[in-house]
CSV table of C-alpha atoms in Angstrom, one decimal:
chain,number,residue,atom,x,y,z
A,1,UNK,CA,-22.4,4.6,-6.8
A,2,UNK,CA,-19.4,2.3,-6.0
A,3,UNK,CA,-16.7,2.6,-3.3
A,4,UNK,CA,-12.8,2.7,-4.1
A,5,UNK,CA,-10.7,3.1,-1.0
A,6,UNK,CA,-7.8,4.6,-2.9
A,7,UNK,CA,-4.6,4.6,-0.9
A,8,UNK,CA,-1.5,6.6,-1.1
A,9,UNK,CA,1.5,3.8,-0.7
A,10,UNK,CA,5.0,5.6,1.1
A,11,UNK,CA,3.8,8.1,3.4
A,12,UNK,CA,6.9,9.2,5.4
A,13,UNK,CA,9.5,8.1,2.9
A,14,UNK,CA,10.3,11.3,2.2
A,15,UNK,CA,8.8,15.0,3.5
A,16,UNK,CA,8.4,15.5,-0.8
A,17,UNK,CA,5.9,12.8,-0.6
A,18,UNK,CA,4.6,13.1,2.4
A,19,UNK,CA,3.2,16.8,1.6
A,20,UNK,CA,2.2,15.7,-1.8
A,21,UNK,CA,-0.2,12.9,0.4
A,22,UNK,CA,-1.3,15.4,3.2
A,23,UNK,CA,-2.5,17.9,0.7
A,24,UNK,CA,-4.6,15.3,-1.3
A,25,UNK,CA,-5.9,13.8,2.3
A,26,UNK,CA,-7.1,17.4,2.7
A,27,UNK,CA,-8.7,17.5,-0.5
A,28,UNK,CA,-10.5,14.0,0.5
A,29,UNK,CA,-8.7,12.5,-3.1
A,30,UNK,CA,-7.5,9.8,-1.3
A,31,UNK,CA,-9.2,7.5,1.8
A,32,UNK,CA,-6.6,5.7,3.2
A,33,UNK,CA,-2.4,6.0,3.6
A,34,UNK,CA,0.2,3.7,4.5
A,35,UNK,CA,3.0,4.6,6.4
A,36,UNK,CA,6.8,3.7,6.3
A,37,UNK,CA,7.2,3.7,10.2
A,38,UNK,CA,11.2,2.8,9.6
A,39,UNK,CA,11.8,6.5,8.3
A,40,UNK,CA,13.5,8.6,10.3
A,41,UNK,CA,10.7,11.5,9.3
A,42,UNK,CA,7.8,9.3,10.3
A,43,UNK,CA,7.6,10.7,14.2
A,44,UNK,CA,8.1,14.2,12.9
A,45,UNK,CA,5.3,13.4,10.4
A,46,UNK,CA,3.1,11.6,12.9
A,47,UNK,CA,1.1,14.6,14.2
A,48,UNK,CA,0.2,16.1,10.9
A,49,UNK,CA,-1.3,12.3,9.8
A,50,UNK,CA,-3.2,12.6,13.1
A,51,UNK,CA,-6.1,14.8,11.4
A,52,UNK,CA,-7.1,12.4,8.9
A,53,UNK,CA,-7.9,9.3,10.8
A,54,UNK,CA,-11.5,10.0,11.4
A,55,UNK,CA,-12.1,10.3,7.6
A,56,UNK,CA,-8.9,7.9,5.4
A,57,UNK,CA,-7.9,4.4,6.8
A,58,UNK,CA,-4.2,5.2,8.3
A,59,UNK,CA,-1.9,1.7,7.5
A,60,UNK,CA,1.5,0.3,8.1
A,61,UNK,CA,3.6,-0.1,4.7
A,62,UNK,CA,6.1,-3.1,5.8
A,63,UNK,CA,9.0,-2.8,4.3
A,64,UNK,CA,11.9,-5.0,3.6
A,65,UNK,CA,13.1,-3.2,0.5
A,66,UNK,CA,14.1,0.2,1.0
A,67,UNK,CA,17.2,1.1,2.5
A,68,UNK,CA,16.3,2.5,5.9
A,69,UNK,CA,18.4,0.2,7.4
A,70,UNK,CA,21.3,-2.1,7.1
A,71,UNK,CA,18.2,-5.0,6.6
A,72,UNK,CA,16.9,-3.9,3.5
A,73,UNK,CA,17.7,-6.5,0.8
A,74,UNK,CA,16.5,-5.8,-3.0
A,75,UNK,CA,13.2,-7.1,-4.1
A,76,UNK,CA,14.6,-9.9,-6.4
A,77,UNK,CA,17.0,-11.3,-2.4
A,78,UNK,CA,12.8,-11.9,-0.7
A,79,UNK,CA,11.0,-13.0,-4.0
A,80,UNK,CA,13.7,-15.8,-4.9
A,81,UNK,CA,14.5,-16.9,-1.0
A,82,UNK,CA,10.4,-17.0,-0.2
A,83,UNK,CA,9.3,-19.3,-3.3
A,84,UNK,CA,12.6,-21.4,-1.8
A,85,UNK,CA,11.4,-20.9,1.7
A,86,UNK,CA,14.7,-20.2,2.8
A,87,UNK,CA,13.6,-17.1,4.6
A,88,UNK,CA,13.6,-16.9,8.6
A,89,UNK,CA,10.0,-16.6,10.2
A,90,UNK,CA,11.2,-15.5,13.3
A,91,UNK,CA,12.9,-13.0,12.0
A,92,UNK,CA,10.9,-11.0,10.3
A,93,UNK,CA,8.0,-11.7,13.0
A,94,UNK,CA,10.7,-9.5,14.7
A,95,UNK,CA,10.8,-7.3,12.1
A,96,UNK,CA,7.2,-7.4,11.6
A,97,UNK,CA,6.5,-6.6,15.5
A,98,UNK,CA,9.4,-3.4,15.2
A,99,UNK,CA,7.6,-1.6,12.5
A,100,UNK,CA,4.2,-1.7,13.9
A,101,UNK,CA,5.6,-0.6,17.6
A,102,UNK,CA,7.1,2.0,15.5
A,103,UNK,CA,4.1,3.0,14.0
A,104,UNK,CA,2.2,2.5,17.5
A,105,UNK,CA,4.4,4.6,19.6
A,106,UNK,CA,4.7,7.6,16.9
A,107,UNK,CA,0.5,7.4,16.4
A,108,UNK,CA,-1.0,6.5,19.5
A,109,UNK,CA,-2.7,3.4,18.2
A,110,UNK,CA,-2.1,0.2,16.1
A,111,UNK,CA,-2.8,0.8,11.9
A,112,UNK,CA,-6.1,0.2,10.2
A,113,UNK,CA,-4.5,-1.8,7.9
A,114,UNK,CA,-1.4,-3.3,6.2
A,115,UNK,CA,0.1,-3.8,3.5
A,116,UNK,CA,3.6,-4.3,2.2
A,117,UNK,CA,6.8,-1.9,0.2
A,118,UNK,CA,6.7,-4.0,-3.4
A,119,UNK,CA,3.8,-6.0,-1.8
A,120,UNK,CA,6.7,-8.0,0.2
A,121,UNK,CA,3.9,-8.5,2.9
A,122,UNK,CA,2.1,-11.2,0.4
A,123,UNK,CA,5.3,-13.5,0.0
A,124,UNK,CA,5.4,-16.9,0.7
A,125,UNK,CA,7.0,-16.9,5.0
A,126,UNK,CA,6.7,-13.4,4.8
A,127,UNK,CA,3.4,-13.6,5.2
A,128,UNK,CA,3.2,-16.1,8.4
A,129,UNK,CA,5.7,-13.5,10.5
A,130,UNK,CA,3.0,-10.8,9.2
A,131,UNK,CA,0.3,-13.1,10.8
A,132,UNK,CA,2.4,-14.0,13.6
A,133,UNK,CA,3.0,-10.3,14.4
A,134,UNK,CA,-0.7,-9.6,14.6
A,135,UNK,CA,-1.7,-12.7,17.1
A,136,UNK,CA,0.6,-11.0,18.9
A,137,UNK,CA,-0.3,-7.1,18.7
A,138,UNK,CA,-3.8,-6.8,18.3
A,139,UNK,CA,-6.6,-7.9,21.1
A,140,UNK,CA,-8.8,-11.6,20.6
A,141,UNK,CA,-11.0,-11.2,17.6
A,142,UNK,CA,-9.3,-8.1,15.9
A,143,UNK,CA,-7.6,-7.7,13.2
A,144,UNK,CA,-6.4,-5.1,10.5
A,145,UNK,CA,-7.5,-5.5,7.2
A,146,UNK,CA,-5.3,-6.6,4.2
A,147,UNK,CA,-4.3,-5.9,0.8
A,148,UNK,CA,-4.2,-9.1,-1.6
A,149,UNK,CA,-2.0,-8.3,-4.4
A,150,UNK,CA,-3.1,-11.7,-5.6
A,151,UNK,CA,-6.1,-9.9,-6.2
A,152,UNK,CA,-5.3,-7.8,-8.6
A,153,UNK,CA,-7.6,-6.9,-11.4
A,154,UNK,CA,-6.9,-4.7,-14.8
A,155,UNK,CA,-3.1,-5.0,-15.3
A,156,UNK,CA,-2.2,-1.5,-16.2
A,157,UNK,CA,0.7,-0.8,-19.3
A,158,UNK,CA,2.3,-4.1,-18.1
A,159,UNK,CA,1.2,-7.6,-18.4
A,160,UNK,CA,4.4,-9.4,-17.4
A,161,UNK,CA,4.5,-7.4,-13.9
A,162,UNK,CA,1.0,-8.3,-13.4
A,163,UNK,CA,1.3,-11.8,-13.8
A,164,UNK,CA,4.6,-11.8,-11.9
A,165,UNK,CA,3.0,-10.3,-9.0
A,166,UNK,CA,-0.3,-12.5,-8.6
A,167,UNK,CA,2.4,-15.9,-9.2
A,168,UNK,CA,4.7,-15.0,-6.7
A,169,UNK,CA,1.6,-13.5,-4.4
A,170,UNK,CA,-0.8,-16.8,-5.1
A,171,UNK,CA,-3.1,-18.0,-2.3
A,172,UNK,CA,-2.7,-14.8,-0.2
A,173,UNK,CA,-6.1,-14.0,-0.3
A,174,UNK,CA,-7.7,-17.1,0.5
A,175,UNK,CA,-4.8,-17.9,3.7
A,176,UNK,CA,-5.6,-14.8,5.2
A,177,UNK,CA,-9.4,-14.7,5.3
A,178,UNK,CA,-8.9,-18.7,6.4
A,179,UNK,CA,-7.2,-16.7,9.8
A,180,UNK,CA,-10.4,-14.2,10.0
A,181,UNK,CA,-8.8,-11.1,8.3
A,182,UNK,CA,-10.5,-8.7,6.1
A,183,UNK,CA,-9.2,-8.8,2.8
A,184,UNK,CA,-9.8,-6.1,-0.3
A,185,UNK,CA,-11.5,-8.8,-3.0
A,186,UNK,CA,-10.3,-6.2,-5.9
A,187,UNK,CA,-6.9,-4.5,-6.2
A,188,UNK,CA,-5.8,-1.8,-9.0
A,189,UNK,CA,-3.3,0.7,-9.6
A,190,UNK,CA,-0.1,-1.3,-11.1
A,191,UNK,CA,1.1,-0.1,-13.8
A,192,UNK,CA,4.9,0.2,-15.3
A,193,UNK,CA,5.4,3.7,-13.2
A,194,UNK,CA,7.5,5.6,-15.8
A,195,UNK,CA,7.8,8.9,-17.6
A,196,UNK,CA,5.3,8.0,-20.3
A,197,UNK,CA,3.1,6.1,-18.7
A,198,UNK,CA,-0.6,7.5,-19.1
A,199,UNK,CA,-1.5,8.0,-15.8
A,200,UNK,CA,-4.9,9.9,-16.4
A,201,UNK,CA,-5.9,6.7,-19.1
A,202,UNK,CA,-4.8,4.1,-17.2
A,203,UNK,CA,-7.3,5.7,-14.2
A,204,UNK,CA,-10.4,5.8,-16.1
A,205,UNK,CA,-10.0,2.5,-17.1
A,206,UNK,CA,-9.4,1.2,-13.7
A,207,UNK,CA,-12.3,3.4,-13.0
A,208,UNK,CA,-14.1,1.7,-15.2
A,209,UNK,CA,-13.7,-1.9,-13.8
A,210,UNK,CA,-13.4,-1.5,-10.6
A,211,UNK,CA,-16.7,-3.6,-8.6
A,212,UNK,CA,-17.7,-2.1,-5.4
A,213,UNK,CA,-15.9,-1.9,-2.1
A,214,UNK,CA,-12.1,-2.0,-4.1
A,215,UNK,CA,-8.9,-1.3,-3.4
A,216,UNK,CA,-6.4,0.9,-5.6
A,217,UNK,CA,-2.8,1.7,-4.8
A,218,UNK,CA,-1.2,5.0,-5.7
A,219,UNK,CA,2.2,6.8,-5.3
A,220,UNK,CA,1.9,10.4,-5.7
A,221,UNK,CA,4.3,13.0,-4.3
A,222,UNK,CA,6.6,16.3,-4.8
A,223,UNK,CA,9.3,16.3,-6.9
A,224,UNK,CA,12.5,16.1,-4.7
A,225,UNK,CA,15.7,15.0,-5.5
A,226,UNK,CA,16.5,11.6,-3.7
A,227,UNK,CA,18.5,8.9,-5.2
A,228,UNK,CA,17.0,6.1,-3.4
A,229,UNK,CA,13.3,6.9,-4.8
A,230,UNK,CA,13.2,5.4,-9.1
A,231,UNK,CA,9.5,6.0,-9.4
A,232,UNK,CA,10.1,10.4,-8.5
A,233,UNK,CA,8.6,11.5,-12.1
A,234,UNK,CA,5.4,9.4,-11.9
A,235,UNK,CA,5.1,10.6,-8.6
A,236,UNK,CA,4.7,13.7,-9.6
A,237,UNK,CA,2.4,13.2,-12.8
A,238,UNK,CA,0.1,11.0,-10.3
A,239,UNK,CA,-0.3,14.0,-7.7
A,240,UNK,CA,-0.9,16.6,-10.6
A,241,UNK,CA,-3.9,14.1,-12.3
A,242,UNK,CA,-5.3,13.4,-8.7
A,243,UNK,CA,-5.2,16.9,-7.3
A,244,UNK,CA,-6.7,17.6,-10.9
A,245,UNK,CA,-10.6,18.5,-11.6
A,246,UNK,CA,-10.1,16.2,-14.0
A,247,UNK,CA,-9.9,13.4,-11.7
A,248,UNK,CA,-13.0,14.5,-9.7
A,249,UNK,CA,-14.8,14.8,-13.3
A,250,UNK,CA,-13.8,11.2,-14.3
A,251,UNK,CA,-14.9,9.3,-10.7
A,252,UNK,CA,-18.6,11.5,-10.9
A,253,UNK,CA,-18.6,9.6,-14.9
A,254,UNK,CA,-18.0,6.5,-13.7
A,255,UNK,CA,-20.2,6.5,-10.4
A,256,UNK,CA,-17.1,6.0,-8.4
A,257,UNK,CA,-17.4,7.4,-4.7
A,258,UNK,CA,-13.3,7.4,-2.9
A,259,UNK,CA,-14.5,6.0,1.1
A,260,UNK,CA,-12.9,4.0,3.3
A,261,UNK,CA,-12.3,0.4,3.4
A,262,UNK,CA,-15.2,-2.0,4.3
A,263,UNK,CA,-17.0,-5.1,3.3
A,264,UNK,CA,-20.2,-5.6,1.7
């Protein structure tokens, strides 16, 4: 039997997805969330999140992307300004340091893990404010653990995305354990997150490949009309799989057991 923390990214963006994430927490689908701490429903949502964290890994999702604040620049502004290292470090140290007080102050405690909106937390600067932030949150010798998108293994229903992510991600995985964090050695779960996407095959693949102790992203939710959210309709055709028998049937056929993160 092999362990796959799978984690539902964007809890708190929305109270559509939020319920869609609480109800599969309850149904012990998923082992781990990661929370969007700038949302103005993440202190309302705090509470019900509260229940879970003896048995799913509770994270902060940084975000830089979406627009909960005048701050958020597209995805295309941090990937072209980090390779150029144009960015500020200081700055989003700073921002770094807001979301996790943010996350603190709403949930009593400091996140298992963390991990990033778009995987910004892996970019070149970005990712020395993220280790910055954490010298200066967590006690001597502790750390969260990490997701390293430069990790990632089967590719999904899109190559190009793939090997965009793992270029612009590259070296992540080997800086971070160099500082003494705890990175997942396998990532899954990217794939082109549209209407005819496959969901249900693209799982038993990833199923299928997935080594021990990995880490999959997913983004499941209730429908809800919000402007700001593209990926809505896969949302909803990844909560109906994973709230599915189905989905229990296919981890039992490929020995797959959904824990908590941890290390061999």
């Amino acid at each position: 039997m092999k362990t796959l923390t799978l984690c539902a990214d964007d809890f708190a963006q929305s109270p559509a997805i939020s319920a869609g994430i609480l109800e599969l927490l309850a149904a012990r689908r998923l082992a781990a969330t990661s929370v969007m701490s700038q949302s103005p429903h993440w202190p309302g949502l705090a509470e019900s999140l509260q229940g879970f964290a003896r048995q799913a890994d509770i994270g902060l999702h940084f975000n830089l992307t979406h627009p909960f604040d005048a701050s958020a620049r597209p995805l295309s502004y941090w990937l072209l300004a980090s390779q150029l290292r144009r960015l500020s470090v200081p700055e989003l140290t700073d921002q770094c340091l807001r979301q996790l007080d943010r996350f603190s102050e709403a949930f009593g405690r400091l996140p298992d893990f963390i991990d990033g909106h778009q995987h910004v937390h892996a970019l070149p600067q970005v990712r020395a404010a993220l280790f910055a932030a954490v010298a200066q949150r967590w006690p001597n010798g502790q750390r969260p653990y990490l997701r390293a998108p430069d990790r990632l293994g089967a590719a999904g229903d899109s190559q190009l995305k793939a090997w965009i992510l793992r270029a612009v991600c590259a070296g992540f995985y080997r800086e971070a354990q160099a500082r003494g964090f705890a990175c997942t050695p396998w990532f899954g779960g990217m794939y082109s997150l549209t209407p005819e996407a496959d969901y249900p095959t693209l799982m038993q693949r990833w199923l299928t490949v997935c080594p021990d102790h990995s880490l999959m992203m997913c983004h499941p939710g209730h429908h809800a009309d919000d402007p700001d959210d593209p990926i809505a309709t896969a949302r909803v055709a990844e909560f109906r799989y994973l709230a599915s028998p189905a989905f229990a049937e296919h981890c039992q056929q490929h020995n797959v057991e959904i824990g908590r993160f941890c290390l061999k």
